[in-house]
Amino acid sequence: MPASSSPPEVAIVGGGPAGLIAAEVLGRAGLKVIVYDQMPSVGRKLLVAGRGGLNLTHSEEFKHFVTRYAEAQPRLRPLIEAFRPEDLRAWSEGLGQETFVGSSGRVFPKAFKASPLLRAWLSRLESLGVRFALRHRWQGWDEDGRLIFTDAAGESVRVKPAATILALGGASWPRLGSDGTWVELLSRQGIAVSPLRPANVGFILPWSHVMRSRFEGEPLKRVALTFEGRTVRGEAIVTADGIEGGAVYALSARLRDAIERTGGATLHLDLRPDLSEEALVKRLGAPRKGQSASTFLRKAGGLSPVAIALLREASPSLPPEPGALARLIKAVPLTLTGTKSLDRAISTAGGVPFGEVDEHLMLRRMPGVFVAGEMLDWEAPTGGYLLQATFATGLAAARGVLARLQIPDAALTGSLSSATRQT
Ligand SMILES: Cc1cc2nc3c(=O)[nH]c(=O)nc-3n(C[C@H](O)[C@H](O)[C@H](O)COP(=O)(O)OP(=O)(O)OC[C@H]3O[C@@H](n4cnc5c(N)ncnc54)[C@H](O)[C@@H]3O)c2cc1C
């Protein structure tokens, strides 16, 4: 770029983590950047993610890490290699938010929430000259290829930037801003979009009245769930109309697909995964000494009231024989009849297929328009994989803009990428 000319302007539509990391890279490269968002403030979903501890990324070995993206792995792998979990941690630490590895291997900021990180990030962006156009709802393109927004006053605003990054998110928790209305806008341009579907989501299970009224909100701690030969240990929570929680989310893609195919799915719940069936049989064979079934199961089986209620849901007259009872405790069948709706999911599957974008995440049918974050067609379990891919794709799209505008990748000095590491 000649020193005398003014830098090109880049529009970033969507101020979630994907859009904001792209803004940082482009701001560092000296470009004029405007982040448009329909909400009165940016990063709302990031802030809500912070309520549960803000699981930024995961510390497991890279070769395992990338398998979490299933079919999207081949396309996401090089992008995550260019911005690895340790880069995300270094970036967070660069904003004054030290991170730590929890017992499960998940990585969190020490503050355990998103607000200090977002505050520091926005002030860095401001110092880089990034501008924000809030309460600007993107409505597509006009016939001259200009982006159309409706501002807070209902006025139409049209702009023709040198490049555009769309980072509009999925469609879960739409009140936070990502409502998926972009699907229609891209479809109108002839861009294929895979249907948006709930990911990391709970399931519907028609509980009895007793179960619903007495145990809604109760956690089932340290259980193991098995579906289609895959077992996940963790926690599940009984809801009024079904079941949710970390262990359920981990199996949710397979469960969702099975329910779509066949209308239902049976999950097996091991209420005592740390005890072998034999050890359980031995304990349950002890004399009951006049104890009620519930007291006996609580004392001899080590089961909580909600666990005992689950056994009764599966088998109202509990098997009297220790062997059969132990088998039930190790594999309580739960028949799921539906997937909870997308607006209640943690994340979104579906979106812009990788076939629609080049290796810089630029739309093949719309040169100069890039796509990043959850609106791309990938899904991953909870555990920090969502934010890691969100950041990596935001960074990749920004680098794509720099390459297209033939601006040196000076943005990647500092702590933003493995590209700068000596190893
Ligand atoms: C409850 C919850 C907890 C979570 N916890 C974690 C976690 O601990 N770890 C993890 O890795 N992930 C977590 N996630 C997922 C993570 O927050 C998302 O994957 C991430 O925010 C996606 O970032 P994004 O930038 O792609 O989109 P978003 O963060 O959704 O941002 C998209 C932005 O685009 C704007 N926008 C949308 N449409 C328009 C339009 N037409 N015009 C203008 N602006 C528009 C929206 O207002 C929004 O600001 C959680 C999600 C939820 C809901």
Coordinates of C-alpha atoms and ligand atoms in Angstrom, one line a residue:
M1 CA 0.0 0.0 0.0
P2 CA 1.6 3.4 -1.0
A3 CA 2.3 5.5 2.1
S4 CA 0.2 8.4 0.8
S5 CA -3.0 6.5 0.0
S6 CA -5.7 6.0 2.7
P7 CA -6.0 2.4 3.9
P8 CA -8.9 0.3 2.5
E9 CA -12.0 -0.1 4.7
V10 CA -13.2 -3.5 5.8
A11 CA -16.7 -4.2 7.1
I12 CA -17.0 -6.9 9.7
V13 CA -20.7 -7.9 10.1
G14 CA -21.2 -9.5 13.5
G15 CA -19.3 -8.6 16.7
G16 CA -19.0 -12.0 18.3
P17 CA -15.5 -13.5 19.0
A18 CA -15.0 -14.4 15.3
G19 CA -15.7 -10.8 14.1
L20 CA -13.7 -9.2 16.9
I21 CA -10.6 -11.3 16.4
A22 CA -10.8 -10.5 12.7
A23 CA -11.1 -6.8 13.6
E24 CA -8.0 -7.1 15.8
V25 CA -5.9 -8.6 13.0
L26 CA -7.0 -6.1 10.5
G27 CA -6.7 -3.1 12.9
R28 CA -3.1 -4.2 13.7
A29 CA -2.4 -4.2 9.9
G30 CA -3.5 -0.6 9.8
L31 CA -6.8 -1.1 7.9
K32 CA -9.9 1.0 8.6
V33 CA -12.2 -1.5 10.2
I34 CA -15.9 -1.1 11.1
V35 CA -17.7 -3.8 13.1
Y36 CA -21.5 -3.8 12.5
D37 CA -23.8 -5.5 14.9
Q38 CA -27.5 -5.5 15.3
M39 CA -27.3 -5.5 19.1
P40 CA -26.6 -2.4 21.3
S41 CA -23.3 -4.0 22.4
V42 CA -21.0 -6.7 21.0
G43 CA -19.9 -10.1 22.4
R44 CA -23.2 -10.9 24.1
K45 CA -22.9 -14.7 23.6
L46 CA -19.3 -14.6 24.7
L47 CA -20.5 -13.0 28.0
V48 CA -23.2 -15.6 28.5
A49 CA -20.7 -18.4 27.7
G50 CA -18.7 -16.8 30.6
R51 CA -21.5 -17.5 33.0
G52 CA -20.6 -21.2 32.9
G53 CA -16.9 -20.5 33.4
L54 CA -15.8 -19.5 29.9
N55 CA -14.2 -22.6 28.6
L56 CA -11.8 -21.0 26.1
T57 CA -10.1 -24.1 24.7
H58 CA -8.8 -27.5 25.7
S59 CA -5.4 -28.7 26.7
E60 CA -5.5 -32.2 25.2
E61 CA -2.9 -33.3 22.6
F62 CA -3.4 -31.6 19.3
K63 CA -3.9 -34.9 17.4
H64 CA -6.9 -35.6 19.6
F65 CA -8.1 -32.0 19.7
V66 CA -8.7 -31.8 16.0
T67 CA -10.7 -35.0 15.8
R68 CA -13.5 -33.2 17.8
Y69 CA -14.5 -31.4 14.6
A70 CA -15.5 -34.7 12.9
E71 CA -16.2 -34.3 9.2
A72 CA -15.0 -30.6 9.2
Q73 CA -11.6 -31.7 10.5
P74 CA -9.8 -31.6 7.1
R75 CA -10.8 -28.0 6.5
L76 CA -10.5 -26.7 10.1
R77 CA -7.2 -28.4 10.9
P78 CA -4.9 -26.1 9.0
L79 CA -6.7 -23.1 10.4
I80 CA -6.4 -24.3 14.0
E81 CA -2.8 -25.2 13.3
A82 CA -2.3 -21.5 12.5
F83 CA -4.0 -20.5 15.7
R84 CA -3.6 -23.3 18.2
P85 CA -5.0 -23.7 21.7
E86 CA -1.7 -22.4 23.2
D87 CA -2.0 -19.3 20.9
L88 CA -5.5 -18.6 22.3
R89 CA -4.2 -18.9 25.8
A90 CA -1.3 -16.6 25.0
W91 CA -3.7 -14.1 23.5
S92 CA -5.9 -14.2 26.5
E93 CA -2.9 -13.7 28.8
G94 CA -1.9 -10.8 26.6
L95 CA -5.1 -9.2 27.6
G96 CA -4.3 -9.7 31.2
Q97 CA -6.5 -12.8 31.6
E98 CA -4.3 -15.6 32.7
T99 CA -5.6 -19.1 32.0
F100 CA -5.5 -22.4 33.8
V101 CA -6.2 -26.1 33.0
G102 CA -9.1 -27.5 34.9
S103 CA -9.2 -31.2 36.1
S104 CA -11.0 -32.2 32.9
G105 CA -8.3 -30.7 30.7
R106 CA -10.5 -27.7 29.8
V107 CA -8.9 -24.3 29.7
F108 CA -10.5 -21.3 31.5
P109 CA -9.4 -17.8 32.3
K110 CA -8.5 -17.5 36.0
A111 CA -11.3 -14.9 36.4
F112 CA -13.6 -17.7 35.2
K113 CA -15.8 -15.3 33.3
A114 CA -15.7 -13.3 30.1
S115 CA -16.4 -9.8 31.2
P116 CA -12.8 -8.7 32.1
L117 CA -11.5 -10.3 28.9
L118 CA -14.1 -8.6 26.7
R119 CA -13.5 -5.2 28.4
A120 CA -9.7 -5.4 27.8
W121 CA -10.3 -6.6 24.3
L122 CA -12.6 -3.8 23.3
S123 CA -10.2 -1.2 24.7
R124 CA -7.4 -2.8 22.6
L125 CA -9.6 -2.6 19.5
E126 CA -10.4 1.0 20.3
S127 CA -6.7 1.8 20.5
L128 CA -6.3 0.1 17.1
G129 CA -8.8 2.5 15.7
V130 CA -11.6 -0.2 15.1
R131 CA -15.0 1.5 14.9
F132 CA -18.3 0.1 15.9
A133 CA -21.7 0.6 14.3
L134 CA -24.1 -0.9 16.8
R135 CA -27.9 -1.4 16.3
H136 CA -27.1 -1.9 12.6
R137 CA -29.0 -4.8 11.3
W138 CA -27.6 -6.3 8.1
Q139 CA -30.2 -6.8 5.4
G140 CA -28.1 -8.2 2.5
W141 CA -26.7 -6.5 -0.6
D142 CA -28.3 -4.0 -3.0
E143 CA -28.0 -4.2 -6.8
D144 CA -24.8 -2.3 -6.8
G145 CA -23.2 -4.8 -4.4
R146 CA -23.4 -2.5 -1.4
L147 CA -24.1 -3.9 2.1
I148 CA -27.5 -2.7 3.4
F149 CA -28.0 -2.1 7.1
T150 CA -31.0 -0.7 9.0
D151 CA -29.9 1.5 11.8
A152 CA -31.5 2.2 15.2
A153 CA -33.7 5.0 13.6
G154 CA -34.9 2.6 10.9
E155 CA -32.9 4.4 8.3
S156 CA -31.2 2.4 5.5
V157 CA -27.3 2.6 5.5
R158 CA -25.4 1.4 2.5
V159 CA -21.7 0.8 2.3
K160 CA -19.2 -0.6 -0.2
P161 CA -16.1 -1.7 1.7
A162 CA -13.0 -3.1 0.0
A163 CA -13.7 -6.4 1.7
T164 CA -16.4 -7.8 4.0
I165 CA -16.2 -10.5 6.7
L166 CA -19.5 -12.0 7.7
A167 CA -19.3 -13.4 11.3
L168 CA -23.0 -13.6 12.1
G169 CA -23.0 -16.7 14.4
G170 CA -25.4 -19.6 14.5
A171 CA -29.0 -19.4 15.6
S172 CA -29.0 -20.6 19.2
W173 CA -30.0 -18.2 22.0
P174 CA -31.3 -15.7 19.3
R175 CA -32.0 -13.0 21.9
L176 CA -28.2 -12.6 22.1
G177 CA -28.2 -11.4 18.5
S178 CA -27.4 -14.4 16.4
D179 CA -30.8 -15.3 14.9
G180 CA -29.8 -17.0 11.7
T181 CA -31.7 -14.6 9.5
W182 CA -28.5 -14.4 7.3
V183 CA -29.4 -17.8 5.9
E184 CA -32.1 -16.3 3.7
L185 CA -29.8 -13.4 2.7
L186 CA -27.0 -15.7 1.5
S187 CA -29.5 -18.1 -0.2
R188 CA -30.7 -15.3 -2.3
Q189 CA -27.2 -14.9 -3.6
G190 CA -27.2 -18.5 -4.7
I191 CA -25.0 -19.7 -1.8
A192 CA -25.9 -23.1 -0.5
V193 CA -26.5 -23.2 3.2
S194 CA -26.8 -26.5 5.1
P195 CA -29.9 -26.4 7.4
L196 CA -29.2 -25.0 10.8
R197 CA -29.7 -27.7 13.5
P198 CA -29.3 -27.7 17.3
A199 CA -25.9 -28.9 18.6
N200 CA -24.9 -29.5 22.2
V201 CA -28.5 -29.7 23.1
G202 CA -30.8 -31.4 25.5
F203 CA -33.5 -34.0 24.6
I204 CA -37.1 -34.6 25.2
L205 CA -38.2 -37.5 27.4
P206 CA -41.8 -37.8 28.6
W207 CA -41.2 -38.2 32.4
S208 CA -43.9 -39.3 34.7
H209 CA -45.6 -36.6 36.8
V210 CA -43.6 -37.7 39.9
M211 CA -40.3 -37.4 38.1
R212 CA -41.1 -34.0 36.7
S213 CA -42.6 -32.5 39.8
R214 CA -40.0 -33.8 42.3
F215 CA -36.7 -33.9 40.3
E216 CA -36.7 -31.1 37.7
G217 CA -33.3 -29.4 37.9
E218 CA -31.7 -32.3 39.8
P219 CA -28.2 -33.2 38.6
L220 CA -27.1 -36.8 38.1
K221 CA -23.4 -36.6 39.0
R222 CA -20.6 -38.9 38.0
V223 CA -22.7 -41.0 35.6
A224 CA -21.8 -42.6 32.3
L225 CA -24.0 -42.4 29.2
T226 CA -23.8 -44.8 26.3
F227 CA -25.2 -44.6 22.9
E228 CA -24.3 -46.5 19.7
G229 CA -21.2 -48.0 21.5
R230 CA -19.9 -44.6 22.7
T231 CA -19.6 -44.0 26.4
V232 CA -19.2 -40.5 28.0
R233 CA -18.7 -39.9 31.7
G234 CA -19.9 -36.7 33.3
E235 CA -23.0 -35.0 34.5
A236 CA -26.6 -34.9 33.3
I237 CA -29.5 -32.8 34.5
V238 CA -33.2 -33.8 34.7
T239 CA -35.3 -31.0 33.1
A240 CA -39.1 -30.7 33.1
D241 CA -39.4 -32.3 29.7
G242 CA -36.2 -34.3 29.4
I243 CA -32.5 -34.3 30.0
E244 CA -29.5 -32.1 29.3
G245 CA -26.0 -31.4 30.6
G246 CA -22.4 -32.0 29.6
A247 CA -22.5 -35.7 29.1
V248 CA -25.7 -35.5 27.1
Y249 CA -24.2 -32.7 24.9
A250 CA -21.2 -34.9 24.2
L251 CA -23.5 -37.5 22.6
S252 CA -26.0 -35.0 21.2
A253 CA -24.9 -35.0 17.5
R254 CA -25.3 -38.8 17.3
L255 CA -28.6 -38.7 19.3
R256 CA -30.0 -35.9 17.2
D257 CA -29.1 -37.7 14.0
A258 CA -30.7 -40.9 15.2
I259 CA -33.9 -39.2 16.3
E260 CA -34.1 -37.5 12.9
R261 CA -33.7 -40.9 11.2
T262 CA -36.0 -43.0 13.3
G263 CA -38.0 -40.7 15.6
G264 CA -36.4 -41.8 18.8
A265 CA -33.2 -43.0 20.5
T266 CA -32.5 -45.1 23.5
L267 CA -29.6 -44.0 25.7
H268 CA -28.2 -46.1 28.5
L269 CA -27.3 -44.5 31.8
D270 CA -24.8 -46.1 34.2
L271 CA -25.6 -44.7 37.6
R272 CA -22.5 -46.2 39.2
P273 CA -19.8 -46.2 36.6
D274 CA -17.0 -46.6 39.2
L275 CA -18.4 -49.9 40.5
S276 CA -18.3 -53.1 38.5
E277 CA -21.5 -55.1 38.0
E278 CA -20.1 -57.9 40.2
A279 CA -19.3 -55.5 43.1
L280 CA -22.8 -54.0 42.8
V281 CA -24.4 -57.5 42.9
K282 CA -22.4 -58.2 46.1
R283 CA -23.6 -55.0 47.7
L284 CA -27.2 -55.6 46.7
G285 CA -27.1 -59.1 48.0
A286 CA -26.6 -57.9 51.5
P287 CA -29.6 -58.5 53.9
R288 CA -32.1 -55.6 53.8
K289 CA -33.0 -55.8 57.5
G290 CA -36.5 -54.4 57.0
Q291 CA -35.2 -51.3 55.1
S292 CA -37.5 -49.8 52.4
A293 CA -36.3 -50.3 48.8
S294 CA -35.3 -46.7 48.6
T295 CA -33.3 -46.7 51.8
F296 CA -31.6 -50.0 50.8
L297 CA -30.7 -48.6 47.3
R298 CA -29.4 -45.4 48.9
K299 CA -27.3 -47.2 51.5
A300 CA -26.2 -50.4 49.7
G301 CA -26.2 -49.0 46.1
G302 CA -25.0 -45.5 46.9
L303 CA -27.7 -44.0 44.8
S304 CA -29.2 -40.5 45.2
P305 CA -33.0 -40.0 45.3
V306 CA -33.1 -38.8 41.7
A307 CA -31.1 -41.9 40.6
I308 CA -33.6 -44.2 42.4
A309 CA -36.5 -42.3 40.8
L310 CA -34.9 -43.0 37.4
L311 CA -34.7 -46.7 38.1
R312 CA -38.4 -46.6 38.9
E313 CA -39.2 -44.7 35.7
A314 CA -37.5 -47.6 33.8
S315 CA -38.9 -50.4 35.8
P316 CA -41.8 -49.4 38.2
S317 CA -41.6 -52.7 40.1
L318 CA -37.8 -52.9 40.7
P319 CA -36.3 -56.3 40.0
P320 CA -36.0 -58.1 43.4
E321 CA -33.0 -60.2 42.3
P322 CA -29.6 -58.5 42.9
G323 CA -28.2 -59.5 39.5
A324 CA -31.1 -58.0 37.6
L325 CA -31.1 -54.9 39.8
A326 CA -27.4 -54.4 39.3
R327 CA -27.8 -54.7 35.5
L328 CA -30.5 -52.1 35.6
I329 CA -28.4 -49.7 37.7
K330 CA -25.5 -50.1 35.2
A331 CA -27.7 -49.5 32.1
V332 CA -30.9 -47.6 32.8
P333 CA -32.6 -47.2 29.4
L334 CA -33.8 -43.7 28.6
T335 CA -36.0 -43.4 25.5
L336 CA -35.6 -39.9 24.0
T337 CA -38.4 -38.8 21.7
G338 CA -37.2 -35.5 20.4
T339 CA -34.4 -33.0 20.3
K340 CA -34.8 -29.7 22.1
S341 CA -35.1 -26.7 19.8
L342 CA -32.3 -24.7 18.3
D343 CA -33.0 -21.6 20.3
R344 CA -32.2 -23.6 23.5
A345 CA -29.0 -25.3 22.1
I346 CA -25.5 -24.2 23.1
S347 CA -24.4 -24.2 19.5
T348 CA -25.5 -24.6 15.9
A349 CA -24.7 -27.3 13.4
G350 CA -25.1 -26.6 9.7
G351 CA -24.4 -23.2 8.0
V352 CA -22.2 -22.2 5.1
P353 CA -20.6 -25.4 3.7
F354 CA -16.8 -25.4 3.3
G355 CA -17.4 -26.2 -0.4
E356 CA -18.7 -22.6 -0.8
V357 CA -15.5 -21.0 0.5
D358 CA -11.9 -21.1 -0.6
E359 CA -8.9 -21.8 1.7
H360 CA -9.1 -18.2 3.0
L361 CA -12.8 -18.6 3.8
M362 CA -13.8 -16.3 0.9
L363 CA -17.1 -17.1 -0.7
R364 CA -16.3 -18.5 -4.2
R365 CA -19.5 -16.9 -5.6
M366 CA -18.8 -13.6 -4.0
P367 CA -15.1 -12.6 -4.2
G368 CA -14.2 -10.2 -1.4
V369 CA -16.8 -11.6 1.0
F370 CA -15.4 -13.9 3.8
V371 CA -17.2 -16.0 6.3
A372 CA -16.0 -16.9 9.8
G373 CA -17.2 -18.4 13.1
E374 CA -20.2 -20.5 13.9
M375 CA -22.0 -19.6 10.7
L376 CA -19.7 -22.0 8.9
D377 CA -20.8 -25.6 8.6
W378 CA -18.9 -27.4 11.5
E379 CA -19.9 -28.6 14.9
A380 CA -18.0 -29.8 17.9
P381 CA -18.7 -30.8 21.5
T382 CA -18.4 -28.4 24.4
G383 CA -15.0 -28.4 26.0
G384 CA -13.6 -25.2 24.4
Y385 CA -13.7 -26.5 20.9
L386 CA -16.4 -24.0 19.8
L387 CA -14.4 -20.9 20.7
Q388 CA -11.1 -22.3 19.4
A389 CA -12.6 -22.9 16.0
T390 CA -14.4 -19.6 16.1
F391 CA -11.2 -17.7 16.8
A392 CA -9.2 -19.7 14.3
T393 CA -11.7 -19.1 11.5
G394 CA -12.0 -15.4 12.4
L395 CA -8.2 -15.1 12.1
A396 CA -8.1 -17.0 8.9
A397 CA -10.7 -14.8 7.3
A398 CA -8.8 -11.7 8.3
R399 CA -5.6 -13.1 6.8
G400 CA -7.6 -13.8 3.7
V401 CA -8.6 -10.2 3.5
L402 CA -5.0 -9.1 3.9
A403 CA -3.9 -11.5 1.2
R404 CA -6.6 -10.2 -1.2
L405 CA -5.8 -6.6 -0.5
Q406 CA -2.1 -7.4 -0.8
I407 CA -1.3 -6.0 2.6
P408 CA 1.6 -7.6 4.4
D409 CA 0.7 -9.9 7.2
A410 CA 2.2 -7.6 9.8
A411 CA -0.9 -8.3 11.8
L412 CA 0.5 -11.5 13.0
T413 CA 3.4 -10.1 15.0
G414 CA 2.8 -10.4 18.7
S415 CA 0.8 -13.2 20.3
L416 CA -1.7 -13.8 17.6
S417 CA -0.4 -16.8 15.8
S418 CA 1.8 -19.9 15.8
A419 CA 3.1 -18.5 12.5
T420 CA 5.4 -16.3 14.6
R421 CA 6.7 -19.1 16.8
Q422 CA 10.3 -20.1 16.2
T423 CA 9.6 -23.9 16.5
Ligands
LIG1 C1 -25.0 -20.6 27.0 C2 -23.8 -20.8 26.1 C3 -22.6 -21.2 26.7 C4 -21.4 -21.3 25.9 N1 -20.2 -21.7 26.5 C5 -19.2 -21.9 25.7 C6 -17.9 -22.2 26.3 O1 -17.7 -22.2 27.5 N2 -16.9 -22.5 25.4 C7 -17.0 -22.5 24.1 O2 -16.0 -22.8 23.4 N3 -18.1 -22.0 23.5 C8 -19.2 -21.8 24.3 N4 -20.4 -21.4 23.7 C9 -20.4 -21.2 22.2 C10 -19.8 -19.9 21.8 O3 -20.2 -18.8 22.6 C11 -20.0 -19.6 20.3 O4 -19.6 -20.7 19.6 C12 -19.4 -18.3 19.8 O5 -19.9 -17.2 20.5 C13 -19.6 -18.1 18.3 O6 -19.0 -16.9 17.9 P1 -19.3 -16.2 16.6 O7 -18.5 -14.9 16.6 O8 -19.3 -17.1 15.5 O9 -20.9 -15.8 16.8 P2 -21.7 -15.0 17.9 O10 -20.9 -15.0 19.2 O11 -23.0 -15.6 17.9 O12 -21.8 -13.5 17.3 C14 -22.5 -13.2 16.1 C15 -22.8 -11.7 16.2 O13 -23.5 -11.4 14.9 C16 -24.5 -10.5 15.2 N5 -25.5 -10.6 14.2 C17 -26.2 -11.7 13.8 N6 -27.1 -11.4 12.8 C18 -26.9 -10.1 12.5 C19 -27.5 -9.2 11.5 N7 -28.4 -9.6 10.6 N8 -27.0 -7.9 11.5 C20 -26.1 -7.5 12.3 N9 -25.5 -8.3 13.3 C21 -25.9 -9.6 13.3 C22 -25.0 -10.9 16.6 O14 -25.7 -9.8 17.2 C23 -23.8 -11.3 17.3 O15 -23.2 -10.3 18.0 C24 -21.5 -21.1 24.5 C25 -22.7 -20.8 23.9 C26 -23.9 -20.6 24.7 C27 -25.2 -20.2 24.1

